[in-house]
Short mmCIF file of C-alpha atoms in Angstrom, two decimals:
data_model
loop_
_atom_site.label_atom_id
_atom_site.label_comp_id
_atom_site.label_asym_id
_atom_site.label_seq_id
_atom_site.Cartn_x
_atom_site.Cartn_y
_atom_site.Cartn_z
CA GLY A 2 91.82 89.27 104.26
CA ALA A 3 95.16 88.83 102.41
CA VAL A 4 98.15 87.42 104.22
CA VAL A 5 101.60 88.82 104.00
CA SER A 6 104.60 87.07 105.67
CA GLN A 7 108.24 88.28 106.44
CA HIS A 8 111.19 86.27 107.23
CA PRO A 9 113.17 86.32 109.64
CA SER A 10 111.02 88.06 112.26
CA ARG A 11 114.20 89.08 114.11
CA VAL A 12 117.94 89.09 113.14
CA ILE A 13 120.90 90.13 115.13
CA CYS A 14 124.16 90.58 113.00
CA LYS A 15 127.56 91.96 113.24
CA SER A 16 128.51 95.32 111.75
CA GLY A 17 129.67 95.02 108.09
CA THR A 18 127.52 92.00 107.26
CA SER A 19 124.63 91.90 104.93
CA VAL A 20 121.12 90.73 105.84
CA LYS A 21 118.43 89.66 103.55
CA ILE A 22 114.73 90.07 104.50
CA GLU A 23 111.97 88.24 102.61
CA CYS A 24 108.40 89.45 102.04
CA ARG A 25 105.79 87.00 100.74
CA SER A 26 102.20 87.47 99.77
CA LEU A 27 100.80 84.11 100.70
CA ASP A 28 97.57 83.86 98.97
CA PHE A 29 97.67 86.44 96.26
CA GLN A 30 100.04 87.86 93.70
CA ALA A 31 101.49 91.39 94.13
CA THR A 32 103.15 93.11 91.23
CA THR A 33 103.99 95.88 93.85
CA MET A 34 105.24 95.70 97.33
CA PHE A 35 106.37 98.41 99.55
CA TRP A 36 109.10 98.55 102.21
CA TYR A 37 108.85 100.64 105.35
CA ARG A 38 111.23 101.42 108.22
CA GLN A 39 109.99 102.24 111.56
CA PHE A 40 112.09 103.83 114.35
CA PRO A 41 111.06 103.27 118.02
CA LYS A 42 107.76 105.13 118.84
CA GLN A 43 107.67 106.70 115.34
CA SER A 44 105.49 106.35 112.32
CA LEU A 45 106.50 104.26 109.32
CA MET A 46 108.71 105.70 106.62
CA LEU A 47 108.43 104.65 103.13
CA MET A 48 111.78 103.34 101.84
CA ALA A 49 111.02 102.10 98.44
CA THR A 50 108.43 100.54 96.04
CA SER A 51 109.34 97.13 94.75
CA ASN A 52 108.17 96.29 91.29
CA GLU A 53 108.15 92.71 89.94
CA GLY A 54 110.25 92.50 86.75
CA SER A 55 111.81 96.00 87.08
CA LYS A 56 113.85 98.17 89.29
CA ALA A 57 112.65 99.31 92.60
CA THR A 58 111.74 103.03 93.10
CA TYR A 59 113.37 104.57 96.05
CA GLU A 60 112.35 107.38 98.18
CA GLN A 61 114.31 110.51 98.57
CA GLY A 62 117.20 110.12 100.92
CA VAL A 63 117.23 106.28 100.78
CA GLU A 64 120.48 104.75 99.46
CA LYS A 65 119.62 102.29 96.67
CA ASP A 66 123.11 100.74 97.03
CA LYS A 67 122.68 100.22 100.69
CA PHE A 68 119.16 98.74 100.66
CA LEU A 69 118.92 96.28 97.73
CA ILE A 70 115.44 95.41 96.57
CA ASN A 71 114.70 92.47 94.36
CA HIS A 72 111.22 91.50 93.26
CA ALA A 73 111.95 88.01 92.10
CA SER A 74 108.37 86.71 91.49
CA LEU A 75 104.76 87.80 91.88
CA THR A 76 104.79 86.73 95.53
CA LEU A 77 108.36 87.47 96.69
CA SER A 78 110.30 90.85 97.25
CA THR A 79 113.48 90.88 99.16
CA LEU A 80 115.37 93.67 100.93
CA THR A 81 119.01 93.30 101.51
CA VAL A 82 120.72 95.70 103.96
CA THR A 83 124.24 95.55 102.71
CA SER A 84 127.16 96.27 105.04
CA ALA A 85 125.02 96.84 107.85
CA HIS A 86 125.85 99.30 110.70
CA PRO A 87 124.33 100.03 114.09
CA GLU A 88 122.49 102.86 112.75
CA ASP A 89 120.69 100.45 110.40
CA SER A 90 118.97 98.84 113.39
CA SER A 91 115.37 99.28 112.87
CA PHE A 92 112.01 97.56 112.34
CA TYR A 93 111.40 96.86 108.74
CA ILE A 94 107.99 96.09 107.48
CA CYS A 95 106.60 95.32 104.05
CA SER A 96 103.24 95.50 102.51
CA ALA A 97 101.55 94.37 99.38
CA PRO A 98 98.28 95.85 97.94
CA PHE A 99 95.33 93.60 97.43
CA GLY A 100 91.73 94.06 96.31
CA GLY A 101 91.56 95.49 92.70
CA THR A 102 90.15 98.86 92.26
CA GLN A 103 89.56 99.23 95.97
CA GLU A 104 92.79 97.88 96.97
CA THR A 105 94.05 97.93 100.57
CA GLN A 106 97.66 97.58 101.75
CA TYR A 107 98.26 94.38 103.67
CA PHE A 108 101.33 94.38 106.09
CA GLY A 109 103.81 91.85 107.05
CA PRO A 110 104.51 91.31 110.73
CA GLY A 111 107.72 93.06 110.50
CA THR A 112 111.44 92.18 110.89
CA ARG A 113 113.41 93.65 113.79
CA LEU A 114 117.12 94.22 112.82
CA LEU A 115 119.67 94.67 115.44
CA VAL A 116 123.20 95.32 114.16
CA LEU A 117 126.06 95.00 116.93
CA GLY B 26 101.27 116.66 98.53
CA ASP B 27 99.16 114.25 100.60
CA SER B 28 99.35 114.44 104.38
CA VAL B 29 97.76 113.00 107.38
CA THR B 30 97.61 114.58 110.75
CA GLN B 31 96.33 112.69 113.94
CA MET B 32 96.48 113.66 117.50
CA GLU B 33 99.52 113.05 119.49
CA GLY B 34 99.53 110.61 122.18
CA PRO B 35 99.71 108.79 124.41
CA VAL B 36 96.05 108.70 125.12
CA THR B 37 95.32 107.12 128.53
CA LEU B 38 91.99 105.81 129.25
CA SER B 39 90.22 103.65 131.85
CA GLU B 40 88.57 100.39 130.86
CA GLU B 41 85.05 100.94 129.28
CA ALA B 42 85.80 104.66 128.58
CA PHE B 43 84.80 106.23 125.25
CA LEU B 44 87.66 106.64 122.69
CA THR B 45 88.09 109.22 120.06
CA ILE B 46 91.37 109.60 118.10
CA ASN B 47 91.09 112.57 115.72
CA CYS B 48 92.51 112.35 112.17
CA THR B 49 92.42 114.90 109.43
CA TYR B 50 93.85 114.72 105.95
CA THR B 51 94.78 116.86 102.81
CA ALA B 52 94.79 115.21 99.50
CA THR B 53 94.68 116.26 95.81
CA GLY B 54 92.32 113.48 94.67
CA TYR B 55 89.63 111.33 96.25
CA PRO B 56 91.58 109.17 98.58
CA SER B 57 90.75 106.00 100.59
CA LEU B 58 91.06 106.25 104.27
CA PHE B 59 92.32 103.75 106.65
CA TRP B 60 92.96 102.93 110.30
CA TYR B 61 95.66 100.43 111.10
CA VAL B 62 96.59 99.17 114.50
CA GLN B 63 99.92 98.21 115.55
CA TYR B 64 100.18 95.95 118.83
CA PRO B 65 103.69 95.85 120.60
CA GLY B 66 106.38 94.13 118.74
CA GLU B 67 104.06 93.47 115.74
CA GLY B 68 103.49 94.66 112.17
CA LEU B 69 100.40 96.71 111.13
CA GLN B 70 97.03 95.22 110.81
CA LEU B 71 94.12 96.85 108.88
CA LEU B 72 91.36 97.88 111.40
CA LEU B 73 88.76 99.54 109.11
CA LYS B 74 88.62 101.41 106.01
CA ALA B 75 86.24 103.65 104.01
CA THR B 76 86.78 104.50 100.33
CA LYS B 77 84.46 107.22 99.61
CA ALA B 78 82.60 110.19 101.32
CA ASP B 79 80.06 109.33 104.05
CA ASP B 80 81.16 105.79 104.09
CA LYS B 81 81.57 104.35 107.72
CA GLY B 82 84.19 101.79 108.32
CA SER B 83 83.77 99.46 111.38
CA ASN B 84 85.46 96.50 112.93
CA LYS B 85 85.79 95.05 116.46
CA GLY B 86 83.54 97.89 117.82
CA PHE B 87 85.63 100.71 116.30
CA GLU B 88 84.12 103.03 113.82
CA ALA B 89 85.17 105.91 111.60
CA THR B 90 83.24 108.04 108.96
CA TYR B 91 84.78 109.53 106.04
CA ARG B 92 83.75 113.32 106.19
CA LYS B 93 84.80 115.05 103.07
CA GLU B 94 83.39 118.32 104.21
CA THR B 95 85.79 118.46 107.08
CA THR B 96 88.38 116.24 105.54
CA SER B 97 88.49 114.02 108.71
CA PHE B 98 88.21 110.24 109.60
CA HIS B 99 88.06 110.15 113.41
CA LEU B 100 88.28 106.93 115.08
CA GLU B 101 85.88 106.03 117.87
CA LYS B 102 85.00 103.23 120.15
CA GLY B 103 82.18 103.25 122.55
CA SER B 104 84.00 101.09 125.38
CA VAL B 105 87.47 100.36 125.29
CA GLN B 106 89.29 97.26 126.64
CA VAL B 107 92.85 96.80 127.99
CA SER B 108 93.40 94.63 124.98
CA ASP B 109 92.93 97.79 122.71
CA SER B 110 96.08 99.15 123.98
CA ALA B 111 98.24 99.69 120.84
CA VAL B 112 99.35 102.30 118.34
CA TYR B 113 96.77 103.44 115.87
CA PHE B 114 97.72 104.86 112.65
CA CYS B 115 95.38 106.80 110.21
CA ALA B 116 96.38 106.64 106.71
CA LEU B 117 95.18 107.54 103.15
CA SER B 118 95.77 105.90 99.76
CA ASP B 119 95.58 108.18 96.88
CA LEU B 120 94.88 106.80 93.38
CA ASN B 121 96.84 109.70 91.81
CA ALA B 122 99.98 108.71 94.00
CA GLY B 123 99.99 105.10 92.77
CA ASN B 124 97.97 104.01 95.74
CA MET B 125 100.90 104.46 98.01
CA LEU B 126 99.91 104.85 101.77
CA THR B 127 100.57 108.25 103.64
CA PHE B 128 100.50 107.75 107.24
CA GLY B 129 99.85 109.97 110.28
CA GLY B 130 102.28 109.93 113.08
CA GLY B 131 100.44 107.33 115.08
CA THR B 132 98.65 107.63 118.45
CA ARG B 133 99.50 105.35 121.22
CA LEU B 134 96.44 104.28 123.37
CA MET B 135 96.89 102.85 126.93
CA VAL B 136 94.00 101.36 128.55
CA LYS B 137 94.19 100.81 132.29
CA PRO B 138 91.99 98.28 134.05
#
């Protein structure tokens, strides 16, 4: 199947700093990628849809100025958590669809963010 | 809107026991259905999928059949192993919703030796 990578896998930062998370589709192109957030022992919550060449689409309740998304190329989307605070600590996961008319979402391994 | 409901966990089984995790859905269109598995500390991996009614997805001994009449996609395995311990997510993808995934709440499976 298709492979999606994320970097870094784990990051610890101080409150007030910004953190950038990269999501790459390694063997296919993705005009759309999705960013999710997962709290401990909970399901995934869709944060936004990243669109190559245009602005991201954010879900209701997600602050676009807080979570900056840039889809720089057909294989790379970045999520920047600006001025991170402890409540932003979470597991962030991206996905990209692959497979044409029967496309399937392939997920990255996730990035665990801990804000001190 | 679309929604997915799956049985709450945790589900605790002994090794070699039979597994069923129930999943039902509501959708306005004709969705594709998926089961994803998440091992501790990792992202989601696609386990199996079915794209139309009566399709059966299967992988690693797991099976699920797309039942349109009961709007269900129950996950089954005849004999679980300790290594199957993980969280299982049922999900649907609706073309009418831009192929975004709608997830169930997840079911934690714990298999004891």
